[in-house]
């Protein structure tokens, strides 16, 4: 099975998992990326009847158009029942790196506003010590160089993501070789730098459930509460 086929399997499994709980009051959270797009395909096919969906990007909003689901803003709802999104890396503590698609800030806000966060991945995304995937950080343009210098002092190799502006109008720095020993601490440290909008470490609000597709299986991992 290639990676795309595995992404699709994980998304289909997530859809089958959430389907029985969907009703007219449900607010669904929808992330961003190719794995999430497979989940959106399932929604588009099934024509489910829910109160609405809040999306983490303009791209996902557009993809959801033919589903018949009302696209809502987070400000219009009290919270999200279930948030479904992919990740660039995950570990056994359900901590994630996200933001490969550049939607990390809205993704973290949605995850944080959700009762349940289901992360859909293929097995190539597993990485016990997070950081093989360059860590995305959304920054204010004026602070980009200053933040990059700080990241270099921390041992990272910041690379400005060329020709990319987030849906929030900001730039992204992808940090290579970042030492992420304690993701929870680094997440706060990075967000305390002036000019950082958000970083792609999801260690405070981790996933609750990880649905992982391998060549032979779909594994549903549930975090102990
Ligand atoms: C977007 C994300 C995505 O979830 C992440 O990049 C994974 O993408 P894909 O499903 O295409 O592999 O965080 O900001």
Short mmCIF file of C-alpha atoms and ligand atoms in Angstrom, two decimals:
data_model
loop_
_atom_site.label_atom_id
_atom_site.label_comp_id
_atom_site.label_asym_id
_atom_site.label_seq_id
_atom_site.Cartn_x
_atom_site.Cartn_y
_atom_site.Cartn_z
CA UNK A 1 0.00 0.00 0.00
CA UNK A 2 1.38 3.44 -0.81
CA UNK A 3 1.19 6.34 1.61
CA UNK A 4 -1.89 7.88 0.01
CA UNK A 5 -3.77 4.60 0.21
CA UNK A 6 -2.92 4.39 3.91
CA UNK A 7 -4.05 7.98 4.48
CA UNK A 8 -7.36 7.14 2.83
CA UNK A 9 -7.79 4.03 4.99
CA UNK A 10 -7.15 6.02 8.18
CA UNK A 11 -9.65 8.69 7.08
CA UNK A 12 -12.31 6.11 6.23
CA UNK A 13 -11.83 4.44 9.61
CA UNK A 14 -12.20 7.80 11.36
CA UNK A 15 -15.37 8.51 9.43
CA UNK A 16 -16.87 5.14 10.42
CA UNK A 17 -15.90 5.83 14.02
CA UNK A 18 -17.58 9.25 14.25
CA UNK A 19 -20.63 8.46 12.09
CA UNK A 20 -22.80 6.84 14.83
CA UNK A 21 -22.33 9.85 17.12
CA UNK A 22 -23.33 12.50 14.55
CA UNK A 23 -26.70 14.19 15.02
CA UNK A 24 -28.43 17.49 14.31
CA UNK A 25 -26.63 19.19 17.20
CA UNK A 26 -23.11 18.04 16.30
CA UNK A 27 -20.38 20.54 15.52
CA UNK A 28 -17.56 18.83 13.69
CA UNK A 29 -14.05 20.23 13.50
CA UNK A 30 -12.20 19.63 10.25
CA UNK A 31 -8.45 20.02 9.86
CA UNK A 32 -6.27 20.50 6.82
CA UNK A 33 -4.13 18.35 4.55
CA UNK A 34 -4.28 15.38 2.24
CA UNK A 35 -5.33 12.88 4.94
CA UNK A 36 -8.11 15.19 6.11
CA UNK A 37 -9.18 15.65 2.50
CA UNK A 38 -9.93 11.92 2.36
CA UNK A 39 -12.10 12.39 5.46
CA UNK A 40 -13.87 15.30 3.75
CA UNK A 41 -14.48 13.03 0.73
CA UNK A 42 -16.37 10.65 3.02
CA UNK A 43 -18.47 13.54 4.35
CA UNK A 44 -19.18 14.71 0.81
CA UNK A 45 -20.35 11.23 -0.17
CA UNK A 46 -22.42 10.51 2.94
CA UNK A 47 -24.38 13.77 3.17
CA UNK A 48 -24.61 13.62 6.95
CA UNK A 49 -27.04 15.85 8.80
CA UNK A 50 -25.21 17.84 11.50
CA UNK A 51 -25.44 21.39 12.87
CA UNK A 52 -22.24 22.51 11.17
CA UNK A 53 -18.51 22.21 10.71
CA UNK A 54 -15.65 24.51 11.66
CA UNK A 55 -12.60 24.22 9.40
CA UNK A 56 -8.95 25.00 10.08
CA UNK A 57 -8.33 26.45 6.62
CA UNK A 58 -9.94 28.14 3.66
CA UNK A 59 -8.91 25.11 1.55
CA UNK A 60 -10.86 22.69 3.76
CA UNK A 61 -13.87 25.02 3.72
CA UNK A 62 -13.84 24.95 -0.07
CA UNK A 63 -13.47 21.15 -0.17
CA UNK A 64 -16.45 20.72 2.12
CA UNK A 65 -18.73 22.69 -0.18
CA UNK A 66 -20.48 19.75 -1.83
CA UNK A 67 -21.19 18.02 1.53
CA UNK A 68 -24.26 20.12 2.25
CA UNK A 69 -22.78 20.78 5.71
CA UNK A 70 -23.01 24.36 6.97
CA UNK A 71 -19.54 25.83 7.39
CA UNK A 72 -19.39 27.84 10.60
CA UNK A 73 -16.84 30.02 12.37
CA UNK A 74 -15.54 29.04 15.79
CA UNK A 75 -16.96 32.30 17.17
CA UNK A 76 -20.48 31.14 16.24
CA UNK A 77 -20.37 27.91 18.26
CA UNK A 78 -19.87 26.95 21.89
CA UNK A 79 -17.31 24.33 21.07
CA UNK A 80 -16.49 21.44 18.82
CA UNK A 81 -17.69 17.93 19.55
CA UNK A 82 -15.12 16.05 17.50
CA UNK A 83 -12.09 17.44 15.70
CA UNK A 84 -10.54 15.29 12.95
CA UNK A 85 -7.14 16.19 11.53
CA UNK A 86 -3.88 14.70 10.28
CA UNK A 87 -0.34 15.24 11.58
CA UNK A 88 3.22 15.34 10.34
CA UNK A 89 4.56 13.33 13.28
CA UNK A 90 3.15 11.57 16.32
CA UNK A 91 4.66 9.74 19.26
CA UNK A 92 3.47 7.22 21.82
CA UNK A 93 2.36 10.02 24.17
CA UNK A 94 -0.01 11.29 21.46
CA UNK A 95 2.08 14.45 21.06
CA UNK A 96 2.21 15.77 17.53
CA UNK A 97 4.03 17.99 15.10
CA UNK A 98 1.61 19.71 12.77
CA UNK A 99 1.74 22.56 10.30
CA UNK A 100 3.24 20.97 7.20
CA UNK A 101 0.24 22.46 5.41
CA UNK A 102 0.66 25.76 7.21
CA UNK A 103 -2.64 25.72 9.10
CA UNK A 104 -1.14 25.05 12.54
CA UNK A 105 -2.52 28.09 14.36
CA UNK A 106 -6.15 27.51 13.52
CA UNK A 107 -5.60 23.76 13.98
CA UNK A 108 -4.38 24.30 17.52
CA UNK A 109 -7.28 26.61 18.32
CA UNK A 110 -9.78 24.06 17.01
CA UNK A 111 -8.09 21.14 18.78
CA UNK A 112 -8.12 23.15 21.98
CA UNK A 113 -11.83 23.87 21.60
CA UNK A 114 -12.74 20.23 21.01
CA UNK A 115 -14.15 17.64 23.34
CA UNK A 116 -12.37 14.96 21.32
CA UNK A 117 -9.44 15.17 18.90
CA UNK A 118 -9.06 12.26 16.49
CA UNK A 119 -5.77 12.31 14.62
CA UNK A 120 -5.56 10.35 11.37
CA UNK A 121 -2.15 9.23 10.16
CA UNK A 122 -0.25 6.58 8.29
CA UNK A 123 2.51 4.68 10.04
CA UNK A 124 5.32 6.66 8.36
CA UNK A 125 4.39 9.57 10.65
CA UNK A 126 5.45 7.76 13.83
CA UNK A 127 8.52 9.29 15.48
CA UNK A 128 9.09 8.69 19.19
CA UNK A 129 11.48 11.63 19.52
CA UNK A 130 9.62 14.36 17.65
CA UNK A 131 11.62 16.57 15.33
CA UNK A 132 12.70 14.63 12.26
CA UNK A 133 9.99 16.61 10.51
CA UNK A 134 10.99 20.30 10.53
CA UNK A 135 8.95 22.12 13.17
CA UNK A 136 6.71 24.81 11.61
CA UNK A 137 6.39 28.13 13.42
CA UNK A 138 3.99 30.85 12.25
CA UNK A 139 5.55 34.28 12.79
CA UNK A 140 4.88 37.94 12.22
CA UNK A 141 6.90 39.02 9.19
CA UNK A 142 8.72 41.80 11.08
CA UNK A 143 9.99 39.33 13.66
CA UNK A 144 11.15 36.59 11.27
CA UNK A 145 14.89 37.26 11.40
CA UNK A 146 14.97 37.96 15.13
CA UNK A 147 13.11 34.73 15.85
CA UNK A 148 15.38 32.82 13.45
CA UNK A 149 18.45 34.03 15.35
CA UNK A 150 16.95 32.82 18.63
CA UNK A 151 16.16 29.45 17.07
CA UNK A 152 19.76 29.11 15.88
CA UNK A 153 20.98 29.80 19.43
CA UNK A 154 18.77 26.85 20.49
CA UNK A 155 20.53 24.60 17.96
CA UNK A 156 17.83 24.68 15.30
CA UNK A 157 18.24 25.45 11.61
CA UNK A 158 15.41 27.80 10.64
CA UNK A 159 14.31 27.83 7.01
CA UNK A 160 11.91 30.50 5.81
CA UNK A 161 9.02 28.86 3.89
CA UNK A 162 9.27 30.66 0.55
CA UNK A 163 6.19 31.92 -1.29
CA UNK A 164 3.83 30.92 1.48
CA UNK A 165 1.47 33.07 3.49
CA UNK A 166 -0.89 31.50 6.02
CA UNK A 167 -4.65 32.06 6.00
CA UNK A 168 -3.94 34.48 8.86
CA UNK A 169 -1.58 36.55 6.67
CA UNK A 170 1.68 35.48 8.32
CA UNK A 171 4.91 33.69 7.39
CA UNK A 172 6.21 30.26 8.39
CA UNK A 173 9.66 29.25 9.57
CA UNK A 174 10.40 25.50 9.34
CA UNK A 175 12.96 24.57 11.97
CA UNK A 176 15.24 21.65 11.12
CA UNK A 177 17.35 19.71 13.65
CA UNK A 178 15.43 21.11 16.59
CA UNK A 179 16.11 19.21 19.80
CA UNK A 180 12.68 18.40 21.18
CA UNK A 181 13.44 16.58 24.42
CA UNK A 182 10.42 17.86 26.32
CA UNK A 183 7.78 18.89 23.77
CA UNK A 184 5.48 20.35 26.43
CA UNK A 185 8.17 22.78 27.60
CA UNK A 186 9.41 23.71 24.14
CA UNK A 187 5.86 24.46 23.03
CA UNK A 188 5.62 27.18 25.70
CA UNK A 189 9.17 28.44 25.22
CA UNK A 190 8.61 29.02 21.52
CA UNK A 191 5.25 30.70 22.04
CA UNK A 192 6.84 33.10 24.53
CA UNK A 193 9.11 34.57 21.85
CA UNK A 194 7.81 37.98 20.74
CA UNK A 195 6.47 37.70 17.21
CA UNK A 196 5.66 34.00 17.33
CA UNK A 197 2.00 33.48 16.50
CA UNK A 198 2.00 29.73 17.15
CA UNK A 199 4.21 26.68 16.77
CA UNK A 200 3.38 23.23 15.45
CA UNK A 201 4.03 21.26 18.64
CA UNK A 202 0.82 19.78 19.99
CA UNK A 203 2.00 18.60 23.40
CA UNK A 204 -0.37 20.48 25.71
CA UNK A 205 -3.49 19.62 23.77
CA UNK A 206 -2.49 16.22 22.40
CA UNK A 207 -4.68 13.95 20.30
CA UNK A 208 -7.14 11.78 22.24
CA UNK A 209 -7.32 9.08 19.62
CA UNK A 210 -4.84 8.23 16.89
CA UNK A 211 -6.09 6.19 13.96
CA UNK A 212 -3.03 4.83 12.23
CA UNK A 213 -3.01 2.93 8.95
CA UNK A 214 -0.24 0.41 8.33
CA UNK A 215 0.22 -1.85 5.32
CA UNK A 216 -1.92 -4.55 6.87
CA UNK A 217 -4.01 -2.94 9.61
CA UNK A 218 -5.84 0.05 10.96
CA UNK A 219 -4.77 0.64 14.56
CA UNK A 220 -6.93 2.77 16.82
CA UNK A 221 -4.92 4.05 19.75
CA UNK A 222 -6.79 5.68 22.63
CA UNK A 223 -5.06 7.84 25.18
CA UNK A 224 -5.48 6.80 28.82
CA UNK A 225 -7.31 9.54 30.67
C1 LIG B 1 -1.57 21.02 8.09
C2 LIG B 1 -1.26 19.84 8.93
C3 LIG B 1 -1.50 18.50 8.35
O1 LIG B 1 -2.37 17.81 9.17
C4 LIG B 1 -0.19 17.78 8.23
O2 LIG B 1 0.71 18.56 7.48
C5 LIG B 1 -0.37 16.41 7.58
O3 LIG B 1 -0.69 16.59 6.24
P1 LIG B 1 -1.02 15.38 5.28
O4 LIG B 1 -2.29 14.77 5.76
O5 LIG B 1 -1.14 16.02 3.92
O6 LIG B 1 0.15 14.42 5.34
O7 LIG B 1 -0.81 19.94 10.04
O8 LIG B 1 -1.19 22.21 8.70
#
